[in-house]
Short mmCIF file of C-alpha atoms and ligand atoms in Angstrom, two decimals:
data_model
loop_
_atom_site.label_atom_id
_atom_site.label_comp_id
_atom_site.label_asym_id
_atom_site.label_seq_id
_atom_site.Cartn_x
_atom_site.Cartn_y
_atom_site.Cartn_z
CA UNK A 28 -23.29 -23.97 -132.22
CA UNK A 29 -25.65 -21.97 -134.28
CA UNK A 30 -29.50 -22.66 -133.85
CA UNK A 31 -31.35 -24.55 -136.62
CA UNK A 32 -32.79 -21.41 -138.87
CA UNK A 33 -36.28 -21.98 -141.20
CA UNK A 34 -35.06 -20.29 -144.19
CA UNK A 35 -38.66 -20.08 -145.41
CA UNK A 36 -39.75 -17.65 -142.75
CA UNK A 37 -36.90 -15.09 -143.65
CA UNK A 38 -37.74 -11.77 -145.20
CA UNK A 39 -37.74 -12.12 -149.02
CA UNK A 40 -36.05 -9.61 -151.47
CA UNK A 41 -37.89 -6.80 -153.23
CA UNK A 42 -41.40 -6.49 -151.60
CA UNK A 43 -43.84 -4.69 -153.56
CA UNK A 44 -43.85 -1.08 -152.79
CA UNK A 45 -46.67 0.23 -150.50
CA UNK A 46 -48.50 3.76 -150.64
CA UNK A 47 -45.95 4.81 -147.80
CA UNK A 48 -42.44 3.22 -149.03
CA UNK A 49 -42.96 4.30 -152.79
CA UNK A 50 -40.85 7.33 -152.73
CA UNK A 51 -37.54 6.75 -151.13
CA UNK A 52 -36.00 8.04 -147.51
CA UNK A 53 -32.76 8.76 -146.29
CA UNK A 54 -32.48 6.16 -143.80
CA UNK A 55 -33.89 3.01 -145.94
CA UNK A 56 -30.14 1.74 -146.67
CA UNK A 57 -28.41 3.49 -143.98
CA UNK A 58 -25.42 1.78 -142.48
CA UNK A 59 -23.82 3.80 -139.67
CA UNK A 60 -20.40 2.47 -140.02
CA UNK A 61 -19.00 0.45 -143.07
CA UNK A 62 -18.20 -2.89 -141.16
CA UNK A 63 -20.03 -4.15 -138.44
CA UNK A 64 -18.94 -3.77 -134.88
CA UNK A 65 -17.36 -7.03 -133.67
CA UNK A 66 -18.94 -6.52 -129.97
CA UNK A 67 -21.67 -4.15 -128.36
CA UNK A 68 -24.10 -4.45 -125.26
CA UNK A 69 -27.18 -5.03 -127.07
CA UNK A 70 -28.06 -6.31 -130.65
CA UNK A 71 -31.62 -5.40 -131.71
CA UNK A 72 -32.93 -7.91 -134.66
CA UNK A 73 -35.66 -5.97 -136.76
CA UNK A 74 -36.00 -2.22 -138.01
CA UNK A 75 -39.86 -1.86 -137.71
CA UNK A 76 -41.73 -0.03 -135.21
CA UNK A 77 -40.94 -2.60 -132.36
CA UNK A 78 -37.20 -2.93 -132.70
CA UNK A 79 -36.94 0.99 -133.42
CA UNK A 80 -38.99 1.60 -130.21
CA UNK A 81 -36.95 -0.82 -127.97
CA UNK A 82 -33.88 0.97 -129.20
CA UNK A 83 -35.62 4.47 -128.07
CA UNK A 84 -36.62 3.56 -124.75
CA UNK A 85 -33.12 1.78 -124.03
CA UNK A 86 -31.54 5.22 -124.61
CA UNK A 87 -34.52 7.43 -123.35
CA UNK A 88 -33.47 9.54 -120.22
CA UNK A 89 -30.05 7.27 -119.93
CA UNK A 90 -26.72 9.01 -119.37
CA UNK A 91 -24.88 5.85 -119.91
CA UNK A 92 -26.82 3.83 -122.50
CA UNK A 93 -25.27 0.68 -123.68
CA UNK A 94 -24.07 0.38 -127.14
CA UNK A 95 -26.81 -0.87 -129.35
CA UNK A 96 -26.53 -2.20 -133.09
CA UNK A 97 -29.55 -2.69 -134.86
CA UNK A 98 -29.62 -4.96 -137.84
CA UNK A 99 -32.60 -5.00 -140.47
CA UNK A 100 -32.50 -7.81 -143.41
CA UNK A 101 -33.66 -5.38 -145.91
CA UNK A 102 -34.41 -1.76 -146.13
CA UNK A 103 -35.58 0.40 -142.82
CA UNK A 104 -38.77 -0.04 -141.84
CA UNK A 105 -39.77 -2.10 -145.01
CA UNK A 106 -41.59 -4.82 -143.12
CA UNK A 107 -45.20 -4.54 -141.86
CA UNK A 108 -44.68 -1.28 -140.28
CA UNK A 109 -43.84 0.00 -143.78
CA UNK A 110 -46.89 -1.10 -145.46
CA UNK A 111 -49.66 -1.29 -142.65
CA UNK A 112 -52.68 0.96 -142.57
CA UNK A 113 -51.44 3.37 -140.04
CA UNK A 114 -54.23 2.80 -137.98
CA UNK A 115 -53.78 3.09 -134.05
CA UNK A 116 -57.26 1.44 -133.18
CA UNK A 117 -57.32 0.14 -129.80
CA UNK A 118 -59.42 -2.87 -128.86
CA UNK A 119 -61.64 -1.39 -126.16
CA UNK A 120 -64.31 -4.08 -126.12
CA UNK A 121 -64.83 -6.46 -129.12
CA UNK A 122 -62.37 -9.17 -128.16
CA UNK A 123 -62.52 -7.96 -124.45
CA UNK A 124 -65.47 -10.62 -123.62
CA UNK A 125 -63.39 -13.31 -125.46
CA UNK A 126 -60.00 -12.71 -123.57
CA UNK A 127 -62.49 -12.00 -120.62
CA UNK A 128 -63.43 -16.08 -121.29
CA UNK A 129 -59.79 -16.99 -121.86
CA UNK A 130 -57.72 -14.97 -119.26
CA UNK A 131 -60.37 -14.03 -116.74
CA UNK A 132 -62.01 -10.43 -116.34
CA UNK A 133 -59.28 -8.68 -114.89
CA UNK A 134 -56.50 -9.79 -117.07
CA UNK A 135 -58.88 -8.39 -120.06
CA UNK A 136 -59.73 -5.34 -118.67
CA UNK A 137 -55.88 -4.84 -117.94
CA UNK A 138 -55.27 -5.48 -121.89
CA UNK A 139 -57.91 -3.51 -123.04
CA UNK A 140 -56.45 -0.55 -120.93
CA UNK A 141 -52.96 -0.96 -122.10
CA UNK A 142 -54.31 -0.68 -125.73
CA UNK A 143 -56.18 2.48 -125.09
CA UNK A 144 -53.26 4.07 -123.61
CA UNK A 145 -51.37 3.92 -126.50
CA UNK A 146 -53.30 6.28 -128.37
CA UNK A 147 -52.16 9.15 -126.19
CA UNK A 148 -48.97 7.35 -125.65
CA UNK A 149 -47.75 7.54 -129.46
CA UNK A 150 -49.31 11.07 -129.45
CA UNK A 151 -46.95 12.14 -126.84
CA UNK A 152 -44.27 10.41 -128.63
CA UNK A 153 -44.70 12.15 -131.80
CA UNK A 154 -45.12 15.57 -129.85
CA UNK A 155 -42.23 15.19 -127.58
CA UNK A 156 -40.07 13.84 -130.53
CA UNK A 157 -41.47 16.43 -133.00
CA UNK A 158 -42.17 13.94 -135.40
CA UNK A 159 -43.68 15.04 -138.63
CA UNK A 160 -45.92 12.04 -139.58
CA UNK A 161 -49.59 12.87 -140.23
CA UNK A 162 -50.69 12.05 -136.65
CA UNK A 163 -54.16 12.72 -136.49
CA UNK A 164 -56.49 11.92 -133.24
CA UNK A 165 -59.84 10.56 -134.12
CA UNK A 166 -62.66 8.69 -133.49
CA UNK A 167 -62.87 4.82 -134.67
CA UNK A 168 -66.59 3.63 -135.54
CA UNK A 169 -66.79 0.01 -135.63
CA UNK A 170 -69.67 -0.83 -138.12
CA UNK A 171 -71.55 -4.24 -137.89
CA UNK A 172 -73.09 -5.38 -140.84
CA UNK A 173 -74.89 -8.72 -140.12
CA UNK A 174 -77.61 -8.71 -137.89
CA UNK A 175 -76.64 -11.95 -136.09
CA UNK A 176 -73.44 -10.91 -135.19
CA UNK A 177 -74.52 -7.56 -134.53
CA UNK A 178 -77.03 -8.56 -132.01
CA UNK A 179 -74.31 -11.14 -130.75
CA UNK A 180 -71.43 -8.06 -130.24
CA UNK A 181 -74.02 -5.95 -128.24
CA UNK A 182 -75.41 -8.70 -126.02
CA UNK A 183 -71.52 -9.24 -125.26
CA UNK A 184 -70.93 -5.25 -124.81
CA UNK A 185 -74.11 -5.33 -122.48
CA UNK A 186 -72.21 -8.28 -120.32
CA UNK A 187 -69.17 -6.23 -120.19
CA UNK A 188 -71.07 -3.01 -119.04
CA UNK A 189 -72.97 -5.08 -116.38
CA UNK A 190 -69.49 -6.77 -115.04
CA UNK A 191 -68.14 -3.28 -114.54
CA UNK A 192 -64.37 -4.60 -114.35
CA UNK A 193 -63.44 -3.37 -118.12
CA UNK A 194 -63.16 0.56 -118.49
CA UNK A 195 -65.91 1.22 -121.17
CA UNK A 196 -65.99 4.86 -120.69
CA UNK A 197 -64.88 6.12 -123.78
CA UNK A 198 -66.78 3.40 -126.00
CA UNK A 199 -70.33 4.76 -127.21
CA UNK A 200 -72.76 2.43 -128.54
CA UNK A 201 -75.55 3.27 -131.63
CA UNK A 202 -78.32 0.97 -132.20
CA UNK A 203 -79.42 0.07 -135.76
CA UNK A 204 -82.04 2.87 -135.93
CA UNK A 205 -79.29 5.61 -136.07
CA UNK A 206 -76.17 3.26 -137.19
CA UNK A 207 -76.60 4.23 -140.99
CA UNK A 208 -76.57 7.91 -140.52
CA UNK A 209 -74.02 7.98 -137.96
CA UNK A 210 -71.45 5.82 -139.48
CA UNK A 211 -72.60 6.45 -143.35
CA UNK A 212 -71.96 2.56 -144.11
CA UNK A 213 -74.69 1.32 -145.82
CA UNK A 214 -76.90 -1.26 -143.86
CA UNK A 215 -75.21 -0.95 -140.88
CA UNK A 216 -76.82 -2.89 -137.84
CA UNK A 217 -75.27 -1.17 -135.19
CA UNK A 218 -71.80 0.32 -134.56
CA UNK A 219 -69.65 1.50 -131.96
CA UNK A 220 -67.37 4.38 -131.52
CA UNK A 221 -64.09 4.83 -129.31
CA UNK A 222 -60.90 7.42 -129.47
CA UNK A 223 -58.20 6.17 -131.69
CA UNK A 224 -55.59 7.75 -134.20
CA UNK A 225 -53.90 7.57 -137.33
CA UNK A 226 -50.40 8.50 -139.13
CA UNK A 227 -47.77 7.65 -141.33
CA UNK A 228 -45.89 4.58 -139.54
CA UNK A 229 -43.03 4.85 -141.84
CA UNK A 230 -42.11 8.38 -141.46
CA UNK A 231 -42.69 8.28 -137.45
CA UNK A 232 -40.34 5.24 -137.45
CA UNK A 233 -37.49 6.47 -139.50
CA UNK A 234 -37.54 9.99 -137.75
CA UNK A 235 -37.54 8.34 -134.36
CA UNK A 236 -34.36 6.72 -135.78
CA UNK A 237 -32.68 10.18 -136.97
CA UNK A 238 -33.00 11.03 -133.21
CA UNK A 239 -31.53 7.75 -132.21
CA UNK A 240 -28.48 7.59 -134.90
CA UNK A 241 -27.38 11.13 -132.91
CA UNK A 242 -27.28 9.19 -129.57
CA UNK A 243 -25.27 6.58 -130.69
CA UNK A 244 -27.21 3.75 -132.51
CA UNK A 245 -25.50 1.77 -134.97
CA UNK A 246 -28.17 0.97 -137.51
CA UNK A 247 -27.25 -1.61 -140.20
CA UNK A 248 -29.56 -2.04 -142.87
CA UNK A 249 -29.52 -5.13 -145.62
CA UNK A 250 -27.99 -7.11 -142.79
CA UNK A 251 -30.29 -10.38 -142.59
CA UNK A 252 -28.98 -12.36 -139.06
CA UNK A 253 -28.80 -16.02 -140.09
CA UNK A 254 -28.45 -17.29 -136.78
CA UNK A 255 -27.84 -16.65 -132.98
CA UNK A 256 -25.36 -18.95 -131.35
CA UNK A 257 -27.29 -21.39 -129.14
CA UNK A 258 -24.80 -21.05 -126.13
CA UNK A 259 -22.71 -17.95 -124.70
CA UNK A 260 -18.87 -17.63 -125.06
CA UNK A 261 -16.53 -18.10 -122.31
CA UNK A 262 -16.83 -14.45 -121.69
CA UNK A 263 -20.45 -14.65 -121.36
CA UNK A 264 -21.61 -13.29 -124.71
CA UNK A 265 -24.08 -14.38 -127.53
CA UNK A 266 -22.58 -14.55 -131.26
CA UNK A 267 -24.96 -13.27 -133.87
CA UNK A 268 -24.20 -14.39 -137.16
CA UNK A 269 -25.03 -12.43 -140.38
CA UNK A 270 -23.68 -12.46 -144.13
CA UNK A 271 -21.39 -9.70 -143.27
CA UNK A 272 -19.87 -10.89 -139.94
CA UNK A 273 -20.43 -11.57 -136.57
CA UNK A 274 -21.28 -9.66 -133.54
CA UNK A 275 -20.83 -10.50 -129.79
CA UNK A 276 -23.18 -9.05 -127.63
CA UNK A 277 -24.23 -9.25 -123.88
CA UNK A 278 -28.02 -8.88 -124.94
CA UNK A 279 -30.00 -9.66 -128.24
CA UNK A 280 -33.75 -8.40 -128.92
CA UNK A 281 -35.77 -10.34 -131.47
CA UNK A 282 -38.10 -7.52 -132.75
CA UNK A 283 -38.59 -10.13 -135.97
CA UNK A 284 -42.40 -10.35 -135.69
CA UNK A 285 -43.52 -12.82 -138.60
CA UNK A 286 -39.98 -13.97 -139.37
CA UNK A 287 -39.47 -14.63 -135.70
CA UNK A 288 -39.22 -18.74 -135.94
CA UNK A 289 -36.24 -18.18 -138.57
CA UNK A 290 -34.05 -17.58 -135.59
CA UNK A 291 -35.90 -18.81 -132.71
CA UNK A 292 -37.38 -22.10 -133.95
CA UNK A 293 -39.44 -23.10 -130.58
CA UNK A 294 -41.97 -20.23 -131.88
CA UNK A 295 -42.33 -21.87 -135.41
CA UNK A 296 -46.19 -22.76 -134.41
CA UNK A 297 -46.84 -19.81 -132.33
CA UNK A 298 -46.08 -16.83 -134.46
CA UNK A 299 -46.99 -17.46 -138.05
CA UNK A 300 -46.56 -15.36 -141.26
CA UNK A 301 -49.77 -14.07 -142.37
CA UNK A 302 -50.25 -11.98 -145.65
CA UNK A 303 -52.13 -8.79 -145.60
CA UNK A 304 -53.49 -6.83 -147.83
CA UNK A 305 -53.72 -2.65 -147.96
CA UNK A 306 -54.98 -0.32 -150.63
CA UNK A 307 -54.92 3.45 -151.22
CA UNK A 308 -58.16 5.24 -153.01
CA UNK A 309 -58.32 8.34 -154.24
CA UNK A 310 -60.82 10.22 -156.11
CA UNK A 311 -60.47 12.64 -158.92
CA UNK A 312 -60.18 16.50 -157.82
CA UNK A 313 -62.98 17.93 -157.90
CA UNK A 314 -65.22 14.58 -157.74
CA UNK A 315 -67.93 15.00 -155.52
CA UNK A 316 -67.98 12.86 -152.58
CA UNK A 317 -68.27 13.57 -148.98
CA UNK A 318 -65.70 14.04 -146.51
CA UNK A 319 -64.99 11.12 -143.84
CA UNK A 320 -63.67 12.31 -140.67
CA UNK A 321 -63.65 9.06 -138.55
CA UNK A 322 -61.53 6.17 -138.90
CA UNK A 323 -63.54 2.79 -139.52
CA UNK A 324 -63.70 -1.21 -138.57
CA UNK A 325 -66.05 -2.70 -141.06
CA UNK A 326 -67.05 -5.90 -140.04
CA UNK A 327 -69.00 -7.86 -142.56
CA UNK A 328 -69.59 -10.93 -140.34
CA UNK A 329 -67.87 -12.68 -137.64
CA UNK A 330 -65.08 -13.51 -139.78
CA UNK A 331 -64.52 -10.74 -142.16
CA UNK A 332 -63.71 -7.44 -141.62
CA UNK A 333 -61.87 -4.18 -143.09
CA UNK A 334 -60.42 -1.13 -141.76
CA UNK A 335 -60.23 2.25 -143.29
CA UNK A 336 -58.58 5.23 -142.52
CA UNK A 337 -59.52 8.50 -144.53
CA UNK A 338 -56.21 10.63 -144.91
CA UNK A 339 -56.30 14.59 -144.15
CA UNK A 340 -55.61 14.82 -148.02
CA UNK A 341 -59.04 13.43 -148.89
CA UNK A 342 -57.62 10.01 -149.95
CA UNK A 343 -58.37 6.60 -148.21
CA UNK A 344 -56.49 3.72 -146.93
CA UNK A 345 -58.72 0.26 -146.63
CA UNK A 346 -57.00 -2.92 -145.60
CA UNK A 347 -58.37 -6.22 -145.07
CA UNK A 348 -60.27 -8.05 -148.54
CA UNK A 349 -60.10 -11.46 -146.38
CA UNK A 350 -63.50 -12.23 -147.46
CA UNK A 351 -61.84 -12.50 -151.26
CA UNK A 352 -58.92 -15.23 -150.24
CA UNK A 353 -59.07 -16.01 -146.44
CA UNK A 354 -60.93 -19.23 -147.96
CA UNK A 355 -57.70 -19.92 -149.90
CA UNK A 356 -54.92 -20.88 -146.67
CA UNK A 357 -51.97 -21.27 -148.89
CA UNK A 358 -52.41 -17.55 -150.34
CA UNK A 359 -51.89 -16.21 -147.37
CA UNK A 360 -51.13 -18.39 -144.31
CA UNK A 361 -47.55 -19.34 -143.60
CA UNK A 362 -46.66 -17.14 -146.53
CA UNK A 363 -43.80 -14.21 -146.37
CA UNK A 364 -44.28 -13.33 -150.06
CA UNK A 365 -44.65 -9.70 -149.77
CA UNK A 366 -42.74 -9.20 -153.04
CA UNK A 367 -46.05 -10.04 -155.07
CA UNK A 368 -50.04 -8.93 -154.94
CA UNK A 369 -52.57 -11.27 -153.59
CA UNK A 370 -54.54 -11.40 -157.21
CA UNK A 371 -57.93 -12.17 -155.80
CA UNK A 372 -58.03 -9.28 -153.37
CA UNK A 373 -56.61 -6.45 -156.03
CA UNK A 374 -59.94 -5.41 -157.77
CA UNK A 375 -61.86 -5.82 -154.38
CA UNK A 376 -61.13 -2.18 -153.69
CA UNK A 377 -61.93 -0.24 -156.74
CA UNK A 378 -65.62 0.08 -155.89
CA UNK A 379 -65.10 0.03 -152.23
CA UNK A 380 -66.67 3.41 -151.25
CA UNK A 381 -69.37 3.17 -153.77
CA UNK A 382 -70.41 -0.16 -152.46
CA UNK A 383 -70.11 0.85 -148.77
CA UNK A 384 -70.47 4.49 -147.93
CA UNK A 385 -73.62 6.47 -148.48
CA UNK A 386 -73.16 9.46 -151.02
CA UNK A 387 -69.94 7.86 -152.77
CA UNK A 388 -72.17 6.23 -155.14
CA UNK A 389 -71.66 8.73 -158.21
CA UNK A 390 -67.90 9.36 -157.06
CA UNK A 391 -65.08 8.00 -159.20
CA UNK A 392 -62.96 7.14 -155.82
CA UNK A 393 -61.14 3.79 -156.82
CA UNK A 394 -57.52 1.96 -155.85
CA UNK A 395 -54.52 4.04 -157.02
CA UNK A 396 -52.41 1.33 -155.42
CA UNK A 397 -52.65 -2.17 -153.59
CA UNK A 398 -49.85 -3.71 -151.71
CA UNK A 399 -49.62 -6.61 -149.55
CA UNK A 400 -47.66 -7.11 -146.41
CA UNK A 401 -46.34 -9.69 -143.65
CA UNK A 402 -47.85 -9.86 -140.28
CA UNK A 403 -46.77 -11.99 -137.26
CA UNK A 404 -49.84 -13.80 -136.05
CA UNK A 405 -49.87 -15.54 -132.89
CA UNK A 406 -51.29 -18.54 -132.04
CA UNK A 407 -53.23 -16.83 -129.09
CA UNK A 408 -53.42 -13.58 -130.69
CA UNK A 409 -51.18 -12.27 -128.00
CA UNK A 410 -47.96 -10.74 -128.69
CA UNK A 411 -44.96 -12.70 -127.15
CA UNK A 412 -42.98 -10.10 -124.86
CA UNK A 413 -39.94 -10.49 -122.11
CA UNK A 414 -37.08 -12.83 -121.71
CA UNK A 415 -37.11 -15.74 -124.30
CA UNK A 416 -37.20 -18.98 -121.97
CA UNK A 417 -33.85 -20.62 -121.21
CA UNK A 418 -32.24 -18.19 -123.16
CA UNK A 419 -31.07 -15.49 -120.40
CA UNK A 420 -30.04 -12.11 -122.07
CA UNK A 421 -32.24 -12.75 -125.04
CA UNK A 422 -35.31 -11.16 -125.35
CA UNK A 423 -38.61 -11.23 -127.90
CA UNK A 424 -40.95 -8.43 -128.65
CA UNK A 425 -43.10 -10.08 -131.24
CA UNK A 426 -46.27 -11.50 -132.68
CA UNK A 427 -48.40 -8.34 -132.85
CA UNK A 428 -51.05 -10.33 -134.76
CA UNK A 429 -51.78 -7.52 -137.29
CA UNK A 430 -52.48 -4.96 -134.48
CA UNK A 431 -49.40 -3.26 -133.67
CA UNK A 432 -49.95 0.24 -133.77
CA UNK A 433 -51.95 0.34 -130.38
CA UNK A 434 -49.90 -2.13 -128.59
CA UNK A 435 -45.79 -1.77 -129.73
CA UNK A 436 -44.76 1.55 -127.99
CA UNK A 437 -45.63 0.67 -124.22
CA UNK A 438 -44.45 -2.44 -124.84
CA UNK A 439 -40.98 -1.75 -126.00
CA UNK A 440 -41.08 0.37 -123.08
CA UNK A 441 -41.88 -2.48 -120.74
CA UNK A 442 -38.99 -4.69 -122.58
CA UNK A 443 -36.41 -1.95 -122.66
CA UNK A 444 -37.15 -1.67 -118.77
CA UNK A 445 -36.24 -5.41 -118.39
CA UNK A 446 -33.45 -5.21 -120.18
CA UNK A 447 -31.96 -1.88 -118.79
CA UNK A 448 -32.83 -2.64 -115.34
CA UNK A 449 -32.76 -6.76 -115.48
CA UNK A 450 -35.85 -6.81 -113.96
CA UNK A 451 -38.45 -9.68 -114.20
CA UNK A 452 -41.46 -9.72 -116.62
CA UNK A 453 -43.69 -8.97 -113.44
CA UNK A 454 -41.94 -5.70 -112.64
CA UNK A 455 -42.19 -4.44 -116.21
CA UNK A 456 -45.59 -2.80 -115.69
CA UNK A 457 -46.95 -5.03 -118.94
CA UNK A 458 -50.14 -6.83 -118.81
CA UNK A 459 -49.68 -10.44 -117.44
CA UNK A 460 -50.94 -12.33 -120.85
CA UNK A 461 -48.08 -10.79 -122.79
CA UNK A 462 -45.58 -12.48 -121.07
CA UNK A 463 -43.75 -15.15 -122.88
CA UNK A 464 -43.74 -18.44 -121.30
CA UNK A 465 -42.64 -22.11 -121.97
CA UNK A 466 -46.33 -22.84 -121.16
CA UNK A 467 -47.54 -20.61 -124.27
CA UNK A 468 -44.91 -22.06 -126.40
CA UNK A 469 -46.02 -25.76 -125.31
CA UNK A 470 -49.68 -24.81 -125.29
CA UNK A 471 -51.66 -27.76 -127.23
CA UNK A 472 -54.41 -25.40 -128.38
CA UNK A 473 -53.63 -23.33 -131.45
CA UNK A 474 -56.68 -20.55 -131.19
CA UNK A 475 -55.37 -18.79 -134.62
CA UNK A 476 -56.03 -21.89 -136.50
CA UNK A 477 -59.04 -22.89 -134.63
CA UNK A 478 -60.65 -19.49 -135.74
CA UNK A 479 -59.65 -19.91 -139.26
CA UNK A 480 -60.62 -23.60 -139.67
CA UNK A 481 -64.23 -23.04 -140.54
CA UNK A 482 -63.09 -20.75 -143.56
CA UNK A 483 -60.84 -23.47 -144.64
CA UNK A 484 -63.05 -26.40 -144.40
CA UNK A 485 -65.93 -24.78 -146.07
CA UNK A 486 -68.17 -24.86 -142.45
CA UNK A 487 -68.36 -21.07 -142.59
CA UNK A 488 -70.87 -20.18 -144.95
CA UNK A 489 -71.68 -16.53 -144.39
CA UNK A 490 -73.57 -14.70 -147.36
CA UNK A 491 -71.32 -11.53 -148.49
C1 FAD B 19 -51.11 -5.16 -145.01
C2 FAD B 19 -51.19 -4.68 -143.48
C3 FAD B 19 -51.88 -3.92 -142.90
C4 FAD B 19 -51.87 -3.48 -141.28
N1 FAD B 19 -52.61 -2.79 -140.74
C5 FAD B 19 -52.88 -2.20 -139.68
C6 FAD B 19 -53.32 -0.99 -138.86
O1 FAD B 19 -53.70 -0.42 -139.74
N2 FAD B 19 -53.10 -1.28 -137.46
C7 FAD B 19 -52.25 -1.81 -136.73
O2 FAD B 19 -51.92 -1.40 -135.67
N3 FAD B 19 -51.30 -2.81 -137.32
C8 FAD B 19 -51.48 -3.01 -138.48
N4 FAD B 19 -51.01 -3.85 -139.37
C9 FAD B 19 -50.09 -4.66 -138.47
C10 FAD B 19 -48.66 -3.93 -138.03
O3 FAD B 19 -48.14 -3.54 -139.15
C11 FAD B 19 -47.45 -4.65 -137.06
O4 FAD B 19 -48.32 -4.97 -135.96
C12 FAD B 19 -46.26 -4.16 -136.86
O5 FAD B 19 -46.12 -2.88 -138.12
C13 FAD B 19 -45.18 -4.91 -136.16
O6 FAD B 19 -44.11 -4.04 -136.13
P1 FAD B 19 -42.98 -5.04 -136.15
O7 FAD B 19 -41.85 -4.01 -136.06
O8 FAD B 19 -43.04 -6.23 -134.86
O9 FAD B 19 -42.84 -5.74 -137.22
P2 FAD B 19 -42.14 -5.46 -138.52
O10 FAD B 19 -42.62 -3.97 -139.07
O11 FAD B 19 -42.53 -6.42 -139.59
O12 FAD B 19 -40.29 -5.58 -138.27
C14 FAD B 19 -39.80 -6.53 -137.90
C15 FAD B 19 -38.39 -6.46 -138.93
O13 FAD B 19 -37.57 -7.57 -138.64
C16 FAD B 19 -36.85 -7.73 -139.88
N5 FAD B 19 -36.29 -9.03 -139.77
C17 FAD B 19 -36.99 -10.17 -139.41
N6 FAD B 19 -36.07 -11.23 -139.47
C18 FAD B 19 -34.99 -10.79 -139.62
C19 FAD B 19 -33.61 -11.31 -139.51
N7 FAD B 19 -33.37 -12.57 -139.73
N8 FAD B 19 -32.33 -10.18 -139.65
C20 FAD B 19 -32.67 -9.04 -139.76
N9 FAD B 19 -33.85 -8.45 -139.61
C21 FAD B 19 -34.87 -9.39 -139.82
C22 FAD B 19 -37.80 -7.39 -141.19
O14 FAD B 19 -37.25 -7.48 -142.22
C23 FAD B 19 -39.10 -6.47 -140.36
O15 FAD B 19 -38.31 -5.28 -141.15
C24 FAD B 19 -50.88 -4.33 -140.71
C25 FAD B 19 -49.93 -5.09 -141.21
C26 FAD B 19 -49.88 -5.32 -142.55
C27 FAD B 19 -49.14 -6.19 -143.23
#
C-alpha cells in the first residue's frame, strides 16, 4: 500500500527563472532511457546538490557501483540548488553558542568544524573533477548593524573563546571603531570574518552529473515520484511510484529537501517549505563603484539578515529581504510557490548597494533580476541524515534550512557510506546532531516556529 502523499508540498510547475537557470543547459530535461528501468539497486529522489552528491559518492572509487536511478520532478537542479546565492559560508561562531546550549559544547564544536571543512571539500571537488563553476575562495564578513545585537554577539563569541572547545582560529573579530572601514558597510557596529567560498551551483551540479552519466547513472528529469510503497515486496524491494511507471529497488534516498513530507508524511512538521528571495544586481559599464572582494552576511538585528556575493564579473548577488515579508507568514512559510515572486521583496534590492555600502552612493547599481526559491527548513535547524526510522533501506538527506552549501557535500559522503557499507549512522563520521531519529521527529518543541513567532504576533518591533 502506498503512503499518504501531501500534494500541497510537491514542486510546482514553471518556477520563475533565476540568474543561474536563465540560460538552458544540456542536462535540464535529460532522460538516460526513454522508459524507466523496471528495477535498480538505488533510487535517488531529487536532482539538487544533495541527490547528485549522494550519487557521486556512491560511484566514487567504487569498482562495482550499484545501479542507480536519479528521479527529478522538474528540470534537473531547478530546486533550491538552482536558485540560491552560491555562498559556501560555514557557520563558524554565530549560532554555535546557541547550539552549545542545546546540544552541548562538543556537539556544537563538531558541527562548526564539519561546516568549516566544507569550504576546502568543495574546492577539492571542483578541482578534482575539473568543474568550471566560477569557484572563488574568499573571506566572508558578517557585519552587525544593531548595537545591542552586536554587543550580545561579541559577548557570546568571547565566551566561546574562553570555553576553548570550538576551533575559532580562522575567525577574526573587528570592533566598532574599525568595522565600517574594514567592511565597507555603513553604520557597522562590529564584524567578524572567516574563510568561505562562492560558486555557480547549477554549473557545479550539472557538470558533476555529466561525469556520473559516463559511469552509468540513469538520470530521469521531469519525473515526479508520487509515492513509495509502505512495505517491501516478497523479494525485499520497495516500489517507487511515478507518473511514468514504477521502479522496484533495494534502497531509496530522499534528497527531496523542502518537499520531503509529500513522500514521508512523518516529517510534515519537521521539514517545512520556506520561500526565499534572491537577486542579481548590476551597474552599467563604466559606472563608478568600488570593487568588493569579500562575501557578506549583513545582520540588521537578531532576526533579519541578508547575504551578498560579489561576482568576478563585477555584478552582485544579494539574498534575503526578510524584513519586507517575514511578518506575513502566508507569503513564505509552508509555501512551495517558486513560480511567482514575493511582491514586497522585489523593490528592496534596487538601491541596496547605495543604501548599505560606502562609496556606492552615486553608482547606478540596480537589481536586474529577482527570483524565489524553496528552502527546506528543519524545525530544529539541523538537516535530517541517515536511515528513515522504521524504514530499513530508506535514507534521508534533507532539511538543509537555507544553508546547504556548507553542509551537503560531506553529508552526502556520510549517507553514501552508510548505504554502500551498510553501517549505522554512528560509524559514518557525520556530526551526531544531524542523525534523523524518531525522537527528533516526535519532538514537542519547534525551534523554527518559536524563533519566528515574535515576527508573526508583532512582538518583535526592531526599527529597520
Ligand atoms: C533563494 C535561496 C537562496 C539560498 N542561498 C543559499 C546560499 O547562498 N548558501 C547556502 O548555503 N544555501 C543557500 N540556500 C539553500 C540551498 O540552496 C539549499 O540548502 C540546497 O540547495 C539544498 O539542496 P537539496 O539538493 O537538498 O535541495 P534542492 O536543490 O531543492 O533539491 C531537491 C530536489 O528534489 C526534487 N523533488 C522533490 N520532491 C520530488 C519528488 N516527489 N519527485 C521527484 N523529485 C522531487 C525537487 O524538484 C528538487 O529539485 C538558498 C536557497 C534559496 C531558495
